[in-house]
Each structure stands twice: as structure tokens, then as C-alpha cells.
Coordinates of N, CA and C and ligand atoms in Angstrom, one line a residue:
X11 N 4.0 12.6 -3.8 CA 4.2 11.1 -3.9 C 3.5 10.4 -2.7
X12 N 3.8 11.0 -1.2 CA 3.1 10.0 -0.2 C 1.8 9.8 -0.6
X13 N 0.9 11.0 -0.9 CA -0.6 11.2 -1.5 C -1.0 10.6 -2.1
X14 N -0.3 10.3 -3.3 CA -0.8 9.5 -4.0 C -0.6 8.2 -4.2
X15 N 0.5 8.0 -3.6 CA 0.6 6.3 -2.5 C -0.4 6.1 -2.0
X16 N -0.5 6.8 -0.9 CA -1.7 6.6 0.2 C -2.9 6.5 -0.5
X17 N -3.3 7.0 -1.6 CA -4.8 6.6 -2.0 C -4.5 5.5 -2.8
X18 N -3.4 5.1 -3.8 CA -3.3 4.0 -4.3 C -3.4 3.0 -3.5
X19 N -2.9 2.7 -1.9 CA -2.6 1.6 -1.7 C -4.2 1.2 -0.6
X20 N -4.5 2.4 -0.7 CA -6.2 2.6 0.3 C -7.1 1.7 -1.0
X21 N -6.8 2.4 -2.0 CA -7.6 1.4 -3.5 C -7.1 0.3 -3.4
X22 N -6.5 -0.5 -3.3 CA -5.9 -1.4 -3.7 C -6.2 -2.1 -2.5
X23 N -6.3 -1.8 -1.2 CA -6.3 -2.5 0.1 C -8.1 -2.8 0.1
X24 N -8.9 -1.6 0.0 CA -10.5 -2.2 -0.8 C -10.8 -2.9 -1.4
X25 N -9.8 -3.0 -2.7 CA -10.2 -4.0 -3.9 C -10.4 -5.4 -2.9
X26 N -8.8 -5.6 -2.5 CA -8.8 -6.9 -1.7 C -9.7 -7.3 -0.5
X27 N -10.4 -6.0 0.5 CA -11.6 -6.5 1.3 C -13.0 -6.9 0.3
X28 N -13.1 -6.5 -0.8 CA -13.9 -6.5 -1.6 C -14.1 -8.0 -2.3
X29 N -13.2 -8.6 -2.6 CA -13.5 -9.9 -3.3 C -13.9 -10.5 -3.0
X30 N -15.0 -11.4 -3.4 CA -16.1 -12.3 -3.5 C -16.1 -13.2 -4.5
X31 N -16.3 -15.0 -4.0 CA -16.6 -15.7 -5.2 C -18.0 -15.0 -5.8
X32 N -18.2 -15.2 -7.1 CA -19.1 -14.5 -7.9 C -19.3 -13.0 -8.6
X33 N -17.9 -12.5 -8.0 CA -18.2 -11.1 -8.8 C -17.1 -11.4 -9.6
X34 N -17.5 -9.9 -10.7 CA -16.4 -9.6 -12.2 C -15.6 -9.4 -11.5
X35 N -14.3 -9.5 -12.1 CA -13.2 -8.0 -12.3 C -13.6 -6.7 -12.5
X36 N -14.9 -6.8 -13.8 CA -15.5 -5.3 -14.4 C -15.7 -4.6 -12.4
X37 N -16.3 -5.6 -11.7 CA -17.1 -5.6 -10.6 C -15.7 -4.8 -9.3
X38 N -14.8 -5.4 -9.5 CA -14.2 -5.2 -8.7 C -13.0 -3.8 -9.4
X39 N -13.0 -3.9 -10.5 CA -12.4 -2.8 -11.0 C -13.3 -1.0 -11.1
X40 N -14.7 -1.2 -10.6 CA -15.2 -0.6 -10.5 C -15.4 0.5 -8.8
X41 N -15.4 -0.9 -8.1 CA -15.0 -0.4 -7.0 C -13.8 0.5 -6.7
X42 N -12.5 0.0 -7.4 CA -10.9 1.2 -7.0 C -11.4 2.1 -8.1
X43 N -12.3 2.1 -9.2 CA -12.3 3.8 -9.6 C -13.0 4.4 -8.7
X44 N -13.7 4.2 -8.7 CA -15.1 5.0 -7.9 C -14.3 5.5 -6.2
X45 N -13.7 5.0 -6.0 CA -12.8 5.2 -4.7 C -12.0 6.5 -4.9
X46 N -11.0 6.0 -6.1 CA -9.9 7.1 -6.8 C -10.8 8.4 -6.7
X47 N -11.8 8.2 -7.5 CA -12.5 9.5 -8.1 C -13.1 10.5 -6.9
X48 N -13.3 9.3 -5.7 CA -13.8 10.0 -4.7 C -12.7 11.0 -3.7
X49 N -11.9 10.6 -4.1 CA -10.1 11.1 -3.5 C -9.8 12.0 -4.0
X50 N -10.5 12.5 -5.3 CA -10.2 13.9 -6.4 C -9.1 13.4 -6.9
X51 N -8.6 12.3 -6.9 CA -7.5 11.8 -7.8 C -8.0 11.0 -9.1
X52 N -7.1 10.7 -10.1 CA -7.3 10.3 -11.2 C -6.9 8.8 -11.3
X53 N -7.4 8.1 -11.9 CA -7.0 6.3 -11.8 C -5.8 6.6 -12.8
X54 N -4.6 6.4 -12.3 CA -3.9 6.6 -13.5 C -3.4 5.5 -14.7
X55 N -3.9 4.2 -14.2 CA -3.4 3.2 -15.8 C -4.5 3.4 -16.4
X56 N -5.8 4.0 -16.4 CA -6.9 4.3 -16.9 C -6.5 5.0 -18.4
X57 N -6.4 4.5 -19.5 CA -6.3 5.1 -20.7 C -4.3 5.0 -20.7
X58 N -3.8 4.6 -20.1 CA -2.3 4.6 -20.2 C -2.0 3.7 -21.4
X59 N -1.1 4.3 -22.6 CA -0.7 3.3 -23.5 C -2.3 2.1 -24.1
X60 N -3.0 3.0 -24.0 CA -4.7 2.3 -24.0 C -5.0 1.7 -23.4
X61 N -5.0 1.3 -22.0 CA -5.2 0.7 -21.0 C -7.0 0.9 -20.7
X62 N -7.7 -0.2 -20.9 CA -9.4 0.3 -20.5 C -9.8 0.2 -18.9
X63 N -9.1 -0.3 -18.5 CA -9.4 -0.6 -17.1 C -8.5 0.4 -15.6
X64 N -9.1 0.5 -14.8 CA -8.3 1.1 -13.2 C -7.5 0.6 -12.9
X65 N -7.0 -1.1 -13.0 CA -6.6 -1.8 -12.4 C -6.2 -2.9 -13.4
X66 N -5.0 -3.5 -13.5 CA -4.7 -4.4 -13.9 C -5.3 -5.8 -13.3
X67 N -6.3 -7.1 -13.6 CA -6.6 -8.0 -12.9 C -6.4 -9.6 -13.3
X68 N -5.4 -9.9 -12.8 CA -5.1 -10.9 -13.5 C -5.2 -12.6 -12.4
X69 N -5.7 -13.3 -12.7 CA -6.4 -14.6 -12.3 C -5.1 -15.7 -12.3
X70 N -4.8 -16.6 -11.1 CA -4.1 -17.9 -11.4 C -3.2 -17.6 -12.4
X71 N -3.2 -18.1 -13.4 CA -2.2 -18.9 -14.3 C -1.9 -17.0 -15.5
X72 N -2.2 -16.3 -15.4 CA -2.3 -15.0 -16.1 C -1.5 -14.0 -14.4
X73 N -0.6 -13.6 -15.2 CA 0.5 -13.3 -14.7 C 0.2 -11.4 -14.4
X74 N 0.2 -10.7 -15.8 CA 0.1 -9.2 -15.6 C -1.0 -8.7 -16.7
X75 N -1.3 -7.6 -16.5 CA -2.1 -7.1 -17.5 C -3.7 -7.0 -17.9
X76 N -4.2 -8.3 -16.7 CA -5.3 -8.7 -16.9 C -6.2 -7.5 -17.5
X77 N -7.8 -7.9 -18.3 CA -8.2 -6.3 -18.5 C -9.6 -6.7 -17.5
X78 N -10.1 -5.8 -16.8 CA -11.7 -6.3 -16.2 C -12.4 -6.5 -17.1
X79 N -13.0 -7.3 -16.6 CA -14.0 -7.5 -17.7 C -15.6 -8.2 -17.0
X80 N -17.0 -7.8 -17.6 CA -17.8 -8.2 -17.0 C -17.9 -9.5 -17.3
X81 N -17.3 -10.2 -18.2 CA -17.3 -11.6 -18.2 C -17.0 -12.8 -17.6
X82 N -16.0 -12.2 -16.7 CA -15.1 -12.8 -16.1 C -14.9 -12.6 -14.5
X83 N -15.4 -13.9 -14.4 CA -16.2 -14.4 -12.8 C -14.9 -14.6 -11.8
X84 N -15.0 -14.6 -10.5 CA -13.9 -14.9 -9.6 C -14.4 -16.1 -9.3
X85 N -13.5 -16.8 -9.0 CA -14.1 -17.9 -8.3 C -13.5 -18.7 -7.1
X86 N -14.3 -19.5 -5.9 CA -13.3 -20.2 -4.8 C -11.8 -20.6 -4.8
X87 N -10.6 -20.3 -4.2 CA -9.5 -20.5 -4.7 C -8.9 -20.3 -5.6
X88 N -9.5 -18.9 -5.9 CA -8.7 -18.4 -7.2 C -7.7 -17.6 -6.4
X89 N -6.3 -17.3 -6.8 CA -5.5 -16.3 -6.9 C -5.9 -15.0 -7.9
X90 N -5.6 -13.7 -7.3 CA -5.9 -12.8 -7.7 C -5.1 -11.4 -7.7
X91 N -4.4 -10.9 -8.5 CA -3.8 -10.0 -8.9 C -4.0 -8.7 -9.3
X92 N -3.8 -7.8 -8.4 CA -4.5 -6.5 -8.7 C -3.6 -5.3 -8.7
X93 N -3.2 -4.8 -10.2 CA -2.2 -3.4 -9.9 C -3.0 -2.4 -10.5
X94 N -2.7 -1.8 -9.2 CA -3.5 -0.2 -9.3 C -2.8 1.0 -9.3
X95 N -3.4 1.9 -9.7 CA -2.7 3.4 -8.9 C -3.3 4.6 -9.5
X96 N -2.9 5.4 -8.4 CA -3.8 7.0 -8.9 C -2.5 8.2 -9.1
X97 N -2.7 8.8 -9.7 CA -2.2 10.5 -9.6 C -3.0 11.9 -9.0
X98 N -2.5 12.6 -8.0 CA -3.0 13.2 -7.7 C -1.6 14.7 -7.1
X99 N -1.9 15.4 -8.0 CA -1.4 17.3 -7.4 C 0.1 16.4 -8.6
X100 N -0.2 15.7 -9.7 CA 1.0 15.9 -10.9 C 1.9 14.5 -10.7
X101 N 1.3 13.6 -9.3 CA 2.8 12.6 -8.8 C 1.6 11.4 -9.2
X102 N 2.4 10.2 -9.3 CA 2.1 9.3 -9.2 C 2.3 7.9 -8.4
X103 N 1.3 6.9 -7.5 CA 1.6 6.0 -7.1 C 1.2 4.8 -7.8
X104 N 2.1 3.5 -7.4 CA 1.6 2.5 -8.5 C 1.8 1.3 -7.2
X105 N 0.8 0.0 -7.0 CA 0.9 -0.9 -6.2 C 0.2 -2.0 -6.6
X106 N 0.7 -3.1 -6.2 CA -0.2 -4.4 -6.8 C 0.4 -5.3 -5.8
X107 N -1.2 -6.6 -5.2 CA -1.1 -7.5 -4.3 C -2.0 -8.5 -5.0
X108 N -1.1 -10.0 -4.5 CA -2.4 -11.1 -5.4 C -3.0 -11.5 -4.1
X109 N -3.9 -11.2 -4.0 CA -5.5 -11.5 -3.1 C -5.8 -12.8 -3.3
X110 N -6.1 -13.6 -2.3 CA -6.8 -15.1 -2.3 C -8.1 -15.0 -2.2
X111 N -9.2 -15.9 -2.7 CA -9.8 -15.5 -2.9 C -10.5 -16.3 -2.4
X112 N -11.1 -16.8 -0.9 CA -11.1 -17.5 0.2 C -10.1 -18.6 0.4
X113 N -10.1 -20.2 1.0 CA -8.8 -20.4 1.0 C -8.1 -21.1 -0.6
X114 N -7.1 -21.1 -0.5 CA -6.4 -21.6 -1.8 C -5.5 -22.6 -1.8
X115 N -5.3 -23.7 -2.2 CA -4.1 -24.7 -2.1 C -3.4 -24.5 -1.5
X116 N -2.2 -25.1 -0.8 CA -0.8 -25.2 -0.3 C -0.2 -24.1 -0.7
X117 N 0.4 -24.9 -2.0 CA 1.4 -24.5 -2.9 C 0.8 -22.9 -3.5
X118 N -0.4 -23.2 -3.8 CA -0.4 -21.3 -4.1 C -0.1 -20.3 -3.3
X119 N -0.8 -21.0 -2.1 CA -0.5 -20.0 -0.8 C 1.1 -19.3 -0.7
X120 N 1.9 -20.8 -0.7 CA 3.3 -20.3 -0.2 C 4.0 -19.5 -1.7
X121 N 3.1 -19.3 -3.2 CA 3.6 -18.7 -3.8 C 3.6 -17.3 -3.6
X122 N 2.2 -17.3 -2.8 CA 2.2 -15.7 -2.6 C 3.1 -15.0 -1.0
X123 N 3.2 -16.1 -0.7 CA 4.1 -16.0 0.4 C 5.5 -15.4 0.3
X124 N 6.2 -16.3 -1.1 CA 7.4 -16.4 -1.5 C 7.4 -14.8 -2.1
X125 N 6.3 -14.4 -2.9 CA 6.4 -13.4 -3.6 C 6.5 -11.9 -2.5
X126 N 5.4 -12.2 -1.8 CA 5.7 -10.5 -1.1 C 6.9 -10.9 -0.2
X127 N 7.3 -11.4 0.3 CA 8.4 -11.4 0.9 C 10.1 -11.3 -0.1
X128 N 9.7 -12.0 -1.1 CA 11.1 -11.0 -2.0 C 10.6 -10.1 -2.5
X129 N 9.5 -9.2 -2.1 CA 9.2 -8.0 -2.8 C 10.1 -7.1 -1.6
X130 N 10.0 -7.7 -0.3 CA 10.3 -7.1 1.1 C 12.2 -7.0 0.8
X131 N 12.5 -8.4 0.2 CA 14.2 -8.5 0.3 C 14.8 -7.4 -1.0
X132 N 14.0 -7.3 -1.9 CA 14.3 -5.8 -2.9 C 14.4 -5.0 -2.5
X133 N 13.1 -4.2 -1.2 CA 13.2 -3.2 -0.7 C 14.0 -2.9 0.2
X134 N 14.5 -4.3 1.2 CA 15.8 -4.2 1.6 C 16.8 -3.9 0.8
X135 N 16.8 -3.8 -0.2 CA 18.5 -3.7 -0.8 C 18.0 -2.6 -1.6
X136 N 17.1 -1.6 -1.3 CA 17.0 -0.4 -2.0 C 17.8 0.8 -1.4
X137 N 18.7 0.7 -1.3 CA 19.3 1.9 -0.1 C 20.6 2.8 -1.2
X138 N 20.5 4.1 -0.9 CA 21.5 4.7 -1.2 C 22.9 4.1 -1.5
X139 N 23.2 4.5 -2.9 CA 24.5 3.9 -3.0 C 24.6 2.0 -3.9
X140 N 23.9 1.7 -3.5 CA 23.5 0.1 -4.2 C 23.1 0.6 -5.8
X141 N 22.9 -0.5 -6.4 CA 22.8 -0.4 -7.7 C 21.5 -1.3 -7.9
X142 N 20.9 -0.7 -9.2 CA 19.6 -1.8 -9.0 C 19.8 -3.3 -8.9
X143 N 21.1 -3.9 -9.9 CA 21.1 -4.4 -10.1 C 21.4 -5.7 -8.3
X144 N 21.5 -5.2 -7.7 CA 21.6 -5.4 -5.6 C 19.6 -5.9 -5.7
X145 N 18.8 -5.0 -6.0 CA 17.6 -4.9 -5.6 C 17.1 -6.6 -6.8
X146 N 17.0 -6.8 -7.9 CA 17.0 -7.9 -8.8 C 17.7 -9.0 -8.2
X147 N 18.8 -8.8 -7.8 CA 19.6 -10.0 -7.2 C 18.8 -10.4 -5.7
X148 N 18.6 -9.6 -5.1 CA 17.6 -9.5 -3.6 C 16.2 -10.7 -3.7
X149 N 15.9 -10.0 -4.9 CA 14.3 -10.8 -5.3 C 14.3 -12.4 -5.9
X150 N 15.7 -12.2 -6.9 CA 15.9 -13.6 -7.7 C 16.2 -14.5 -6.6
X151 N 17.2 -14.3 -6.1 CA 17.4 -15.4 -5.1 C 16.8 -15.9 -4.3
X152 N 16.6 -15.0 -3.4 CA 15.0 -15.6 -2.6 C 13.8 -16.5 -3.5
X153 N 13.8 -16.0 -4.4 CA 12.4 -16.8 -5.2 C 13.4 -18.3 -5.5
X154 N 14.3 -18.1 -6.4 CA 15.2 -19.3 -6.6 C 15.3 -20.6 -5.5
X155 N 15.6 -19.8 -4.6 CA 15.7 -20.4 -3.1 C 14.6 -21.5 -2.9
X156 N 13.5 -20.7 -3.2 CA 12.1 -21.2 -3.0 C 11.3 -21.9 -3.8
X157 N 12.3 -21.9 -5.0 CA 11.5 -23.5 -6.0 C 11.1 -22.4 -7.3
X158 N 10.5 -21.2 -7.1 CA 10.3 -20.3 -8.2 C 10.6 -19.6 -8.8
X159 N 10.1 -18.8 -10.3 CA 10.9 -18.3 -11.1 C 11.0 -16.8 -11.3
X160 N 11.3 -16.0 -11.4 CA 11.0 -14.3 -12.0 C 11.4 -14.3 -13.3
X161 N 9.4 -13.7 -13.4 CA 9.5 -13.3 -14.9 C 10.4 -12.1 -15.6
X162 N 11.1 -12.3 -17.1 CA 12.6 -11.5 -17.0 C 11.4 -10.6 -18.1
X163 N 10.5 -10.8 -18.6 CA 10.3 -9.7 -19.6 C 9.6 -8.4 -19.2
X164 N 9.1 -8.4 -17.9 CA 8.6 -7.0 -16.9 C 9.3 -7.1 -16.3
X165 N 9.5 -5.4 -16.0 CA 10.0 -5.3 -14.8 C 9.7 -3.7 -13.6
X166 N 9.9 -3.5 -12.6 CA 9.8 -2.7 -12.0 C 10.6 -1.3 -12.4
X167 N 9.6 0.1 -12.1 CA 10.4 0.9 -12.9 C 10.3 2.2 -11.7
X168 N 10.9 3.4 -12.1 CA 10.8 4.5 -11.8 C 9.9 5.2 -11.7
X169 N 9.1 5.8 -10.7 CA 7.5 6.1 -10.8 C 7.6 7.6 -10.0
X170 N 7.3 8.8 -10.5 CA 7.1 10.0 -10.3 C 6.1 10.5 -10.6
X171 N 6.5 11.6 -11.6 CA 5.1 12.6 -12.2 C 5.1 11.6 -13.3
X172 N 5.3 11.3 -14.0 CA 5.2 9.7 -14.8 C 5.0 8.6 -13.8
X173 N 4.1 7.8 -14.4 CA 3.8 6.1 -13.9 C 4.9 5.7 -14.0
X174 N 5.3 5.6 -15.6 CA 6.9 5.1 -15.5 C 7.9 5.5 -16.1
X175 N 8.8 5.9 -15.2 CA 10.1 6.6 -15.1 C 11.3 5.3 -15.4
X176 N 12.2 6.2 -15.8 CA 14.0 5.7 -15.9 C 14.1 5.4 -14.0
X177 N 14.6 4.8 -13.5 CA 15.7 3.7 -14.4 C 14.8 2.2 -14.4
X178 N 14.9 1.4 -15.3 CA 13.8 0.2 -14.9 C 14.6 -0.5 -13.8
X179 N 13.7 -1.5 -13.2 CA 14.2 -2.4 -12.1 C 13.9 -3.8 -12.1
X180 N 14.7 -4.9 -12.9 CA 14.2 -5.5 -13.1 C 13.9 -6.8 -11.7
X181 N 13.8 -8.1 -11.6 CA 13.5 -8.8 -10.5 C 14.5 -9.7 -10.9
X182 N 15.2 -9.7 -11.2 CA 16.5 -10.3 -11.7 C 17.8 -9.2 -12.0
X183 N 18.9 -10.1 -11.4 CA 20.1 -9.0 -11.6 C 21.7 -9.7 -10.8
X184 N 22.2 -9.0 -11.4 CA 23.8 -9.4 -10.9 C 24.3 -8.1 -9.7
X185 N 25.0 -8.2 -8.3 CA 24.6 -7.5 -7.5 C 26.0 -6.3 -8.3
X186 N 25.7 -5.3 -7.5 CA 26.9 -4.1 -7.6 C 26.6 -3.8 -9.4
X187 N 25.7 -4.5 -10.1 CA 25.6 -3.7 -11.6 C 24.1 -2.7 -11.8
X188 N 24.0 -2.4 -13.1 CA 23.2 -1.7 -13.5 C 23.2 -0.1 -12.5
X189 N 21.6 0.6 -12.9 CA 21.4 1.9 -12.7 C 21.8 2.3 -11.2
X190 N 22.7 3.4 -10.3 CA 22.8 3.7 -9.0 C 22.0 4.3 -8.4
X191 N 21.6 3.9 -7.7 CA 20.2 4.8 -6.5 C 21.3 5.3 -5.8
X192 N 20.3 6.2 -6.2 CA 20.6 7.6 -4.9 C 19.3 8.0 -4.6
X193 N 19.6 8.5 -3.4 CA 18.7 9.5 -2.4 C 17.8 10.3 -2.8
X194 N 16.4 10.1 -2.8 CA 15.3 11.0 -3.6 C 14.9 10.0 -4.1
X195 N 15.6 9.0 -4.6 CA 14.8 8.3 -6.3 C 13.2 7.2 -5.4
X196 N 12.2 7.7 -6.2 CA 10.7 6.5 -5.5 C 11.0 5.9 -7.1
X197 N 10.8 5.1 -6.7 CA 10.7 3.4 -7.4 C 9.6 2.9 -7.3
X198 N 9.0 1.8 -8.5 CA 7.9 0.9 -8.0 C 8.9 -0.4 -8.2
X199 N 9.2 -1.2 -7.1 CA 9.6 -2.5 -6.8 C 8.6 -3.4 -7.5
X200 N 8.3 -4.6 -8.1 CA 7.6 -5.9 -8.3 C 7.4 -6.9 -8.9
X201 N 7.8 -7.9 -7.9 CA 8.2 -8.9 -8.7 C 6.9 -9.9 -9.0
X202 N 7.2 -10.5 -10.3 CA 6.2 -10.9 -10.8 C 6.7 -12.7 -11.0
X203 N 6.3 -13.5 -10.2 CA 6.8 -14.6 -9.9 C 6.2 -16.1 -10.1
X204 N 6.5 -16.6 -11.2 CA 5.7 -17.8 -11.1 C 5.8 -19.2 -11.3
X205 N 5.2 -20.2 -11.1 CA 5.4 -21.2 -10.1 C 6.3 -22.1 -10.4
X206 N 6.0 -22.2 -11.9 CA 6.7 -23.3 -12.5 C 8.2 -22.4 -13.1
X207 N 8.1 -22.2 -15.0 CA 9.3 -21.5 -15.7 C 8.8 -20.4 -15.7
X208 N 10.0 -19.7 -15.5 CA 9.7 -18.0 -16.0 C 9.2 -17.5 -17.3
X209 N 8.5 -18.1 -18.3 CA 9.1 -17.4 -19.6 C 6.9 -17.7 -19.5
X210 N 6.6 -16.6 -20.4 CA 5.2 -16.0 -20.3 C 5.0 -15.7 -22.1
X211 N 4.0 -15.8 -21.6 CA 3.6 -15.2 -23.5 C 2.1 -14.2 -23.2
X212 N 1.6 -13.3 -24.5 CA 0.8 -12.5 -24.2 C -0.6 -12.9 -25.1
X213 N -1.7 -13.0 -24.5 CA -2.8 -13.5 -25.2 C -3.1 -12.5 -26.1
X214 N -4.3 -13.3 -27.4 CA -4.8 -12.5 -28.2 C -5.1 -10.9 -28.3
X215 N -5.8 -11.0 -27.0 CA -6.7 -9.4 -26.5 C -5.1 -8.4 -26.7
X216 N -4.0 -9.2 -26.5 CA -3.0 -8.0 -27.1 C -2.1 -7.4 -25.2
X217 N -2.9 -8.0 -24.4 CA -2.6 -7.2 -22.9 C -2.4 -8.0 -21.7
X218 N -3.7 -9.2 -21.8 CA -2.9 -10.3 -20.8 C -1.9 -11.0 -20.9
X219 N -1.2 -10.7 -20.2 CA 0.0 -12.1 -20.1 C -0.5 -13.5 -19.2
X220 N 0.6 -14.3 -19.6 CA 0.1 -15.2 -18.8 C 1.4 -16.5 -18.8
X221 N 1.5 -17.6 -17.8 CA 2.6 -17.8 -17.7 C 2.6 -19.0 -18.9
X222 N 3.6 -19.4 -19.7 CA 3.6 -20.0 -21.1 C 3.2 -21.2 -20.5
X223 N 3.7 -22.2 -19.6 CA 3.0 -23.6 -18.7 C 2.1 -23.8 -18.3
X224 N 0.9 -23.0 -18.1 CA 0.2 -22.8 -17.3 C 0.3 -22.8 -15.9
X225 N 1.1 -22.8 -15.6 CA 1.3 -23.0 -13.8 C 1.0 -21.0 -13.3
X226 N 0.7 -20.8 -12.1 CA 0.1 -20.2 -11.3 C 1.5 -18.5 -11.4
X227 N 0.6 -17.9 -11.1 CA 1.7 -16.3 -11.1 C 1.4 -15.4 -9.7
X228 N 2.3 -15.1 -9.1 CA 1.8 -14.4 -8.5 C 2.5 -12.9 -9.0
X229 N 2.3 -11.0 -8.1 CA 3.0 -10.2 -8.2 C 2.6 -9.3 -7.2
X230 N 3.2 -8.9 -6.8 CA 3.2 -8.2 -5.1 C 4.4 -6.7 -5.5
X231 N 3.9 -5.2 -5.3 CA 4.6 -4.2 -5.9 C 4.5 -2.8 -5.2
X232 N 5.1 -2.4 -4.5 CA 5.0 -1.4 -3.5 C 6.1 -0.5 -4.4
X233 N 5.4 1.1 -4.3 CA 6.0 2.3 -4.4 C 7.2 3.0 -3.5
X234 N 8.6 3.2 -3.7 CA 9.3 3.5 -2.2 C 10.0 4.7 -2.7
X235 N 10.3 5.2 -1.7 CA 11.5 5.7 -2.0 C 12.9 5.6 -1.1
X236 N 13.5 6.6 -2.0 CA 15.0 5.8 -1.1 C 15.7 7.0 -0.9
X237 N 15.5 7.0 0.7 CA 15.5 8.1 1.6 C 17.1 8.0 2.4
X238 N 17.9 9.1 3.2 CA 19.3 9.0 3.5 C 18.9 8.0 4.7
X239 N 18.1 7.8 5.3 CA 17.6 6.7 6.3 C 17.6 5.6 6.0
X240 N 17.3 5.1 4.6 CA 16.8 3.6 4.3 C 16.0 4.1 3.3
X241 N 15.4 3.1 2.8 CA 14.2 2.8 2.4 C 12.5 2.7 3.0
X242 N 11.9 3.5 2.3 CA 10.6 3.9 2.9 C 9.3 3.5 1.7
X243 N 8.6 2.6 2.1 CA 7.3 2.0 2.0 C 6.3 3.3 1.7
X244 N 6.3 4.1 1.0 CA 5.0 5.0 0.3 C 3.6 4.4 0.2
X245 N 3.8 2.8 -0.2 CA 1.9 2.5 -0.6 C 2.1 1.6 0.5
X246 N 1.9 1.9 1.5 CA 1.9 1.3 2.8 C 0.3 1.5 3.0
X247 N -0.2 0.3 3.7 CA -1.4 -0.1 3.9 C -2.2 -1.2 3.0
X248 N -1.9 -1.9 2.3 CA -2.5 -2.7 1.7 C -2.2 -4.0 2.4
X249 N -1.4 -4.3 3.4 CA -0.8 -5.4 3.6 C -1.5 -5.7 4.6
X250 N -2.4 -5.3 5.2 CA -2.9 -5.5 6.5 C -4.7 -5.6 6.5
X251 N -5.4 -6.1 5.2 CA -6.6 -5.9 5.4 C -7.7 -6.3 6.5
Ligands
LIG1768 MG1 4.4 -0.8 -11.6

């Protein structure tokens, strides 16, 4: 599991030194394979459930799922959403950060502000003995707190020799309910948060989502596990480009 953290969150921490107004997603989704592949690991949403792309890439107002595409240009003050992950020796890691894409408005800024930091107050409440439903309540609030919404129809799941494992986790919850963590269990935490109402719909292509208002999404999603110590950060290094 660390291993394959550690190259997911090395991909993912690239993608983000990598962004340029004027390149694709195709452009940038090219870059975390060619990384993966060089790690002797495997991209693992690559062909997942038909997935065509390394990396999920999703723009502003498009929440999860994005697909790369050579069509589709980055551009100044875009927000940028990137979940990636590799498998490598049977384990898998999964992580996703929204990248600015030089500077960005106010208000988007502090969305992505708002976002990794209740991705941080989930992982605080990931500890032996709590219940997921502690980790959803961690995230909701803080976002609530802060003017925004969590999206209820994804959610964060269980990530092993499978991408995605039992128990899910969602970013919403009532505390002391749902599945009990215990000791061993790696989780992918992430909340997917956006600006205006929570409620999203899925475009034609069948994969992006996007927020039903149009208003802006962010999602910030780190691999952990939950160790008799606390809680431990697996796709550590992305946060510090
Ligand atoms: Mg995930």
C-alpha cells in the first residue's frame, strides 16, 4: 500500500507542477501515465468500469469523472481536478487535488481551501474505534461552516488490492453511525465539494459529472490508513509542489 501511494501521489504531485494555460487534459493525462509506467506500476482507473483515461480531469464547474481529452484546453484561472492512482505488487493507491491553474478568483481559492482542509478534519476523525459515520460528519461540517456543500451521490471508499473496497465513506454523516474502523483498514477519504448546492448531474459522454448550478467543485482525496497510533497519510506528497 505505501508503494503504491507513494507513486500515486508522486503522479499526481507532477500532474500539478505540470499545468499550463494551453495544454489538454489528453496533455496532462499523458504525462501521470507515462510516469506510472515508468514506476513498473500500472495506472489503475485506466480501463476501470471503462474508464479511458489515467486520471480523472475535471475543470471548474465539472465536479468528478472528467475524461482527458485532446479537445479540451486549460485555461488562466481555471480550477483543476485531478484523481489518479496506480497499483503496483497487487495494492492499490487512489488520490486526487484541484490544481489552480495560475491565479484564480477569491472565492475559488477559498473553495479549495475549504476543501483540503475538511479533507484534513475526516482524516482527523479516522482513528480506531470511530465510525465512518464521525469521518462524513468531520467533513460536512466544516464545509457547512464555510458557506459550502458535499456532494451526497459520491463518496469515499475502501482502497486495497481493489481500487474500491467496502466500507464506503461518504462526506456526509451522523457521528458514532455507520461502518466501524478498526486498525489495518486504508481508506480513500474525499470530499467532493461545491460552491453553491450539492446536487450534480452526469453529462451525455455518460462520465462527467458536474455541479447541476453551475457553480465551481472542488475535490481533494488522500489514501490512509488507520493505524493503533492514529491515522497515517499514505499518498503523502502531493501537497507540497
Ligand atoms: Mg477514490
Amino acid at each position: 500500500m505505501r508503494k503504491a501511494c507513494a507513486i500515486s501521489a508522486a503522479a499526481l504531485r507532477l500532474a500539478g507542477q505540470s499545468i499550463e494555460a494551453g495544454m489538454t487534459t489528453a496533455d496532462l493525462d499523458k504525462i501521470m501515465f507515462d510516469y506510472i509506467k515508468r514506476q513498473g506500476a500500472k495506472p489503475n482507473f485506466k480501463g476501470l468500469y471503462g474508464f479511458p483515461g489515467t486520471a480523472c480531469i475535471s475543470i471548474n464547474n465539472e465536479v468528478i469523472h472528467g475524461i482527458p481529452s485532446h479537445k479540451r484546453q486549460i485555461r488562466p484561472g481555471d480550477i483543476v481536478s485531478i484523481d489518479t492512482g496506480a497499483a503496483i505488487e497487487g495494492f492499490n493507491g487512489d488520490n486526487a487535488c484541484t490544481f489552480a491553474c495560475g491565479k484564480v478568483d477569491s472565492e475559488a481559492q477559498r473553495l479549495l481551501d475549504v476543501t483540503k482542509a475538511s479533507l484534513h478534519r475526516g482524516i482527523a476523525a479516522a482513528v480506531a474505534g470511530n465510525r465512518v459515520g464521525d469521518i462524513g460528519h468531520a467533513v460536512q461540517s466544516y464545509v457547512e461552516e464555510n458557506g459550502f456543500s458535499v456532494v451526497r451521490t459520491f463518496v469515499g471508499h475502501g482502497v486495497g488490492k481493489e481500487l474500491h473496497e467496502d466500507p464506503e465513506v461518504p462526506n456526509f454523516g451522523t457521528p458514532g453511525r455507520g461502518a466501524r474502523l478498526v486498525s489495518g483498514m486504508t481508506i480513500a477519504i474525499e470530499p467532493m465539494v461545491n460552491q453553491k448546492h450539492h446536487s450534480v448531474k452526469t453529462l451525455s459522454d455518460g462520465w462527467t459529472v458536474v455541479t447541476a448550478d453551475g457553480g465551481l467543485a472542488a475535490h481533494f482525496e488522500h489514501t490512509i490508513a488507520i493505524l493503533p497510533a492514529g491515522p497515517e497519510i499514505l499518498t503523502i506528497g502531493w501537497e507540497e509542489p
